[in-house]
Amino acid sequence: MTQNVLVTGGAGYIGSNTCKALSLAGFMPITVDNMIYGHPWAVKWGELAEGDIRDKSFLGQVFASYSPVAVLHFAAFTYVGESVTDPGKYYDNNVCGTISLLEAMRAAKCRNIIFSSTCAVYGNPESVPMDESTPKGPINPYGHCKLMVEQALRDYAAAYGTGYAALRYFNAAGADFAAGIGEDHDPETHLIPLIIEAAMGRREHISIFGTDYPTPDGTAIRDYVHVTDLADAHVRALSHLLDDGGNLELNLGTGSGHSVREVIEAVGRVAGREIPTLEAPRRVGDPPALVAKAEL
């Protein structure tokens, strides 16, 4: 019998790609999304239950209707800059919303959760690449929220036996052309789609936020991991938990870092044109380099 898996934020970028991966793996994804940033057209696999995870009554009905064997939790606000200027919005949605979800899981006796965490929990690391033992020290409210949820998962595991996997993404990128799913954020803040828009003439330039970082070319370095690889990792983590393999806290990255200038130059080579740029000051909350140590 097909097993239902609840996917909060399943109408978003990474969530929708993971719903496809779940479906291909034989699961039935049930998307839960309040559609603030989600898209109805992205729900191509399984059903959609539209609502907010902070609504306990709504969650109770969803768990009663679908009896999921696990939850994949993507629902969160993710704009680092906004988290600095409006932290209350992030603590309410990302932290309180997750606690509401965990309590609904307890009530429904749904044991396993895979959490969409972030490399932002490491803050400004002393050295890169970073493995899972790198000291945590978020430098923005977004990162603090994710780290708080990770601690809540440990506490729920100790007290209630919750099974969890906290997957710390580095920079998600790419699209699934076969499924017609890619990035569609409003506002768009991810570097690669912004550069592509500049290459297509849809924006006048691409802003480079910070050219004085302690990096080879002065611009920030990030580890870009393809969204389909992220989706695959979630399905593998789910199978691990369902097989009682134990709780996980893992980085999801490639082990290779690329600077902002390098990414701009790469898009320019593919597009066959120079990308117009504008140098701007650093953004608050942006560390110089974030690269995963991807070795076993």
Coordinates of C-alpha atoms in Angstrom, one line a residue:
M1 CA 0.0 0.0 0.0
T2 CA 1.3 3.5 -0.9
Q3 CA 2.5 5.4 2.1
N4 CA 1.5 9.1 2.6
V5 CA 4.1 11.6 3.4
L6 CA 3.2 15.1 4.5
V7 CA 5.3 17.8 2.7
T8 CA 5.0 21.2 4.3
G9 CA 6.0 23.9 1.9
G10 CA 5.5 21.4 -0.9
A11 CA 4.4 24.1 -3.3
G12 CA 7.7 25.9 -3.1
Y13 CA 11.0 25.4 -5.0
I14 CA 12.7 22.6 -3.1
G15 CA 9.5 21.1 -1.8
S16 CA 7.9 20.6 -5.2
N17 CA 11.0 19.0 -6.6
T18 CA 11.1 16.7 -3.6
C19 CA 7.4 15.8 -4.1
K20 CA 8.4 14.5 -7.5
A21 CA 11.2 12.5 -6.1
L22 CA 8.9 11.0 -3.4
S23 CA 6.3 10.0 -6.1
L24 CA 9.0 8.3 -8.2
A25 CA 10.1 6.4 -5.0
G26 CA 6.6 5.1 -4.5
F27 CA 5.4 7.5 -1.8
M28 CA 2.3 9.7 -2.0
P29 CA 3.2 13.3 -1.2
I30 CA 0.6 15.4 0.5
T31 CA 1.5 19.1 0.1
V32 CA 0.6 21.4 3.0
D33 CA 1.2 25.1 2.0
N34 CA -0.3 28.4 3.0
M35 CA 0.5 29.7 -0.5
I36 CA 2.2 32.9 0.7
Y37 CA 5.2 31.9 -1.4
G38 CA 4.0 28.6 -2.9
H39 CA 2.5 28.1 -6.3
P40 CA -0.6 25.9 -7.1
W41 CA 1.0 24.9 -10.5
A42 CA 3.9 23.4 -8.6
V43 CA 1.7 20.8 -6.9
K44 CA 1.9 18.1 -9.6
W45 CA 2.2 15.0 -7.4
G46 CA -0.4 14.1 -4.8
E47 CA -3.0 16.4 -3.1
L48 CA -2.8 19.9 -1.8
A49 CA -4.1 20.8 1.7
E50 CA -4.0 24.6 1.8
G51 CA -3.5 26.1 5.2
D52 CA -1.0 27.3 7.8
I53 CA 1.1 25.0 10.0
R54 CA 0.4 27.4 13.0
D55 CA -3.3 26.5 12.7
K56 CA -3.6 23.5 15.1
S57 CA -7.1 22.7 14.0
F58 CA -6.1 22.6 10.4
L59 CA -3.1 20.4 11.1
G60 CA -5.3 18.0 13.2
Q61 CA -7.7 17.6 10.2
V62 CA -4.8 16.9 7.8
F63 CA -3.2 14.3 10.0
A64 CA -6.5 12.6 10.6
S65 CA -7.4 12.6 6.9
Y66 CA -4.1 11.3 5.5
S67 CA -2.3 9.4 8.4
P68 CA 1.2 10.2 7.0
V69 CA 4.1 7.9 8.0
A70 CA 6.4 10.9 8.1
V71 CA 6.7 14.7 7.5
L72 CA 9.1 16.5 5.2
H73 CA 9.2 20.0 6.6
F74 CA 10.2 22.8 4.2
A75 CA 7.7 25.5 5.3
A76 CA 9.6 28.6 6.4
F77 CA 10.4 32.1 5.5
T78 CA 13.9 32.2 4.0
Y79 CA 15.0 35.8 3.2
V80 CA 18.1 36.4 5.3
G81 CA 17.9 40.2 4.9
E82 CA 14.2 40.3 5.9
S83 CA 15.0 38.2 9.0
V84 CA 17.4 40.9 10.1
T85 CA 14.8 43.7 9.7
D86 CA 11.7 41.7 10.8
P87 CA 12.9 39.0 13.2
G88 CA 9.5 38.6 14.8
K89 CA 8.0 37.4 11.5
Y90 CA 10.7 34.7 11.3
Y91 CA 10.6 33.4 14.9
D92 CA 6.8 33.3 14.8
N93 CA 6.6 31.4 11.5
N94 CA 9.8 29.3 11.5
V95 CA 10.1 28.4 15.1
C96 CA 6.5 28.6 16.5
G97 CA 5.2 27.0 13.3
T98 CA 7.5 24.0 13.7
I99 CA 6.5 23.5 17.3
S100 CA 2.9 23.5 16.2
L101 CA 3.8 20.9 13.6
L102 CA 5.7 18.7 16.1
E103 CA 2.8 18.8 18.5
A104 CA 0.4 17.8 15.8
M105 CA 2.7 14.9 14.9
R106 CA 2.7 13.8 18.5
A107 CA -1.1 13.9 18.7
A108 CA -1.3 11.8 15.5
K109 CA 1.5 9.4 16.5
C110 CA 3.5 10.3 13.4
R111 CA 7.1 9.7 14.5
N112 CA 9.4 10.8 11.8
I113 CA 10.4 14.2 10.4
I114 CA 12.9 15.4 7.9
F115 CA 13.8 19.1 8.5
S116 CA 14.9 21.6 6.0
S117 CA 17.8 23.3 7.8
T118 CA 20.6 25.4 6.5
C119 CA 24.3 26.1 6.5
A120 CA 23.4 29.5 8.0
V121 CA 23.5 27.7 11.4
Y122 CA 27.3 27.8 11.2
G123 CA 27.4 31.6 10.8
N124 CA 30.8 32.9 9.9
P125 CA 33.0 29.8 10.3
E126 CA 36.7 30.1 11.1
S127 CA 37.6 27.7 8.3
V128 CA 36.1 26.1 5.3
P129 CA 35.1 23.6 4.1
M130 CA 32.8 22.8 7.0
D131 CA 31.8 19.4 8.3
E132 CA 29.0 18.7 10.8
S133 CA 31.2 19.2 13.8
T134 CA 32.0 22.9 12.8
P135 CA 30.9 25.1 15.7
K136 CA 27.5 26.7 15.3
G137 CA 27.2 30.5 15.5
P138 CA 24.4 32.0 13.4
I139 CA 24.8 35.7 12.5
N140 CA 21.2 36.4 11.4
P141 CA 17.8 35.6 12.8
Y142 CA 17.1 33.1 9.9
G143 CA 20.0 31.0 11.0
H144 CA 19.1 31.3 14.6
C145 CA 15.6 30.1 13.9
K146 CA 16.9 27.0 12.1
L147 CA 19.3 26.2 14.9
M148 CA 16.6 26.6 17.5
V149 CA 14.4 24.1 15.5
E150 CA 17.4 21.6 15.4
Q151 CA 17.6 21.8 19.2
A152 CA 13.9 21.3 19.5
L153 CA 14.2 18.1 17.3
R154 CA 16.9 16.8 19.7
D155 CA 14.7 17.5 22.7
Y156 CA 11.6 15.9 21.1
A157 CA 13.7 12.9 20.2
A158 CA 14.9 12.5 23.8
A159 CA 11.5 13.1 25.4
Y160 CA 9.1 11.6 22.9
G161 CA 11.1 9.3 20.7
T162 CA 10.7 11.5 17.6
G163 CA 12.9 10.3 14.7
Y164 CA 14.5 13.2 12.7
A165 CA 16.9 14.2 10.0
A166 CA 18.2 17.8 10.0
L167 CA 19.6 18.4 6.5
R168 CA 21.7 21.6 6.3
Y169 CA 21.5 22.9 2.8
F170 CA 24.2 25.0 1.2
N171 CA 23.0 27.1 -1.8
A172 CA 20.2 25.4 -3.7
A173 CA 20.3 25.9 -7.5
G174 CA 19.1 24.5 -10.8
A175 CA 15.8 23.3 -12.2
D176 CA 14.1 20.0 -13.3
F177 CA 13.5 20.6 -17.0
A178 CA 11.6 17.3 -17.4
A179 CA 9.1 18.4 -14.7
G180 CA 9.0 22.1 -15.6
I181 CA 9.9 23.0 -12.0
G182 CA 12.4 25.7 -11.3
E183 CA 12.8 28.9 -9.2
D184 CA 10.0 31.4 -9.1
H185 CA 10.5 33.6 -6.1
D186 CA 8.9 37.0 -5.5
P187 CA 11.1 38.8 -4.8
E188 CA 13.9 36.8 -6.4
T189 CA 17.1 36.9 -4.3
H190 CA 19.0 33.9 -5.5
L191 CA 22.1 34.7 -7.5
I192 CA 21.9 32.4 -10.5
P193 CA 18.4 33.3 -11.7
L194 CA 19.2 37.0 -11.1
I195 CA 22.3 36.7 -13.3
I196 CA 20.3 34.9 -16.0
E197 CA 17.7 37.7 -15.9
A198 CA 20.5 40.2 -16.4
A199 CA 21.9 38.1 -19.3
M200 CA 18.4 38.1 -20.9
G201 CA 18.1 41.9 -20.6
R202 CA 15.3 41.6 -18.1
R203 CA 17.2 43.6 -15.5
E204 CA 19.8 46.4 -16.0
H205 CA 22.5 44.7 -14.0
I206 CA 23.4 42.2 -11.3
S207 CA 24.5 43.7 -8.0
I208 CA 27.6 42.4 -6.3
F209 CA 27.1 42.8 -2.6
G210 CA 30.6 43.1 -1.2
T211 CA 33.9 43.2 -3.1
D212 CA 36.2 43.4 -0.1
Y213 CA 35.7 39.9 1.5
P214 CA 38.8 38.0 2.4
T215 CA 38.5 35.8 -0.7
P216 CA 40.6 35.5 -3.8
D217 CA 38.5 38.0 -5.8
G218 CA 36.9 39.8 -2.9
T219 CA 33.4 38.5 -3.5
A220 CA 31.5 36.0 -1.4
I221 CA 32.0 32.2 -2.0
R222 CA 29.2 29.7 -1.8
D223 CA 28.7 26.0 -2.4
Y224 CA 25.9 25.4 -5.0
V225 CA 24.0 22.1 -4.9
H226 CA 21.5 21.1 -7.5
V227 CA 17.9 21.0 -6.4
T228 CA 17.3 17.5 -7.7
D229 CA 20.2 16.2 -5.6
L230 CA 18.6 17.9 -2.6
A231 CA 15.4 16.1 -3.3
D232 CA 17.1 12.8 -3.7
A233 CA 18.8 13.3 -0.3
H234 CA 15.4 13.9 1.4
V235 CA 14.0 10.6 0.0
R236 CA 17.1 8.8 1.2
A237 CA 16.8 10.3 4.6
L238 CA 13.2 9.3 4.7
S239 CA 14.0 5.7 3.9
H240 CA 16.7 5.7 6.5
L241 CA 14.3 6.9 9.2
L242 CA 11.6 4.4 8.2
D243 CA 14.1 1.7 8.5
D244 CA 14.9 2.8 12.0
G245 CA 18.4 3.8 11.0
G246 CA 18.8 6.5 13.6
N247 CA 18.6 10.3 13.7
L248 CA 20.7 12.4 11.3
E249 CA 22.3 15.8 11.2
L250 CA 23.9 16.3 7.8
N251 CA 25.3 18.9 5.5
L252 CA 24.1 18.9 1.9
G253 CA 26.7 20.4 -0.4
T254 CA 29.2 19.6 -3.1
G255 CA 32.5 20.4 -1.4
S256 CA 33.3 23.0 -4.1
G257 CA 32.9 26.8 -3.6
H258 CA 32.4 29.4 -6.3
S259 CA 32.6 33.2 -5.9
V260 CA 30.0 35.6 -7.0
R261 CA 32.3 36.8 -9.8
E262 CA 33.0 33.3 -10.9
V263 CA 29.3 32.5 -11.2
I264 CA 28.7 35.7 -13.2
E265 CA 31.5 34.9 -15.5
A266 CA 30.2 31.3 -16.0
V267 CA 26.7 32.5 -17.0
G268 CA 28.3 35.1 -19.3
R269 CA 30.3 32.3 -21.1
V270 CA 27.1 30.3 -21.6
A271 CA 25.1 33.3 -22.7
G272 CA 27.8 34.6 -25.0
R273 CA 27.7 38.1 -23.6
E274 CA 29.1 40.2 -20.8
I275 CA 26.8 40.4 -17.8
P276 CA 26.4 44.1 -16.6
T277 CA 27.3 44.4 -12.9
L278 CA 27.1 47.0 -10.2
E279 CA 29.3 46.8 -7.1
A280 CA 27.4 47.4 -3.8
P281 CA 28.2 47.3 -0.1
R282 CA 28.1 44.0 1.8
R283 CA 24.7 42.9 3.1
V284 CA 24.2 42.5 6.8
G285 CA 24.3 38.8 7.8
D286 CA 26.3 37.5 4.8
P287 CA 29.5 35.5 5.7
P288 CA 32.5 35.6 3.4
A289 CA 32.5 31.8 2.5
L290 CA 30.3 28.8 3.1
V291 CA 31.5 25.5 1.6
A292 CA 30.6 22.0 2.7
K293 CA 33.0 19.3 3.4
A294 CA 31.4 16.5 1.3
E295 CA 33.8 13.7 2.1
L296 CA 32.7 10.7 4.2

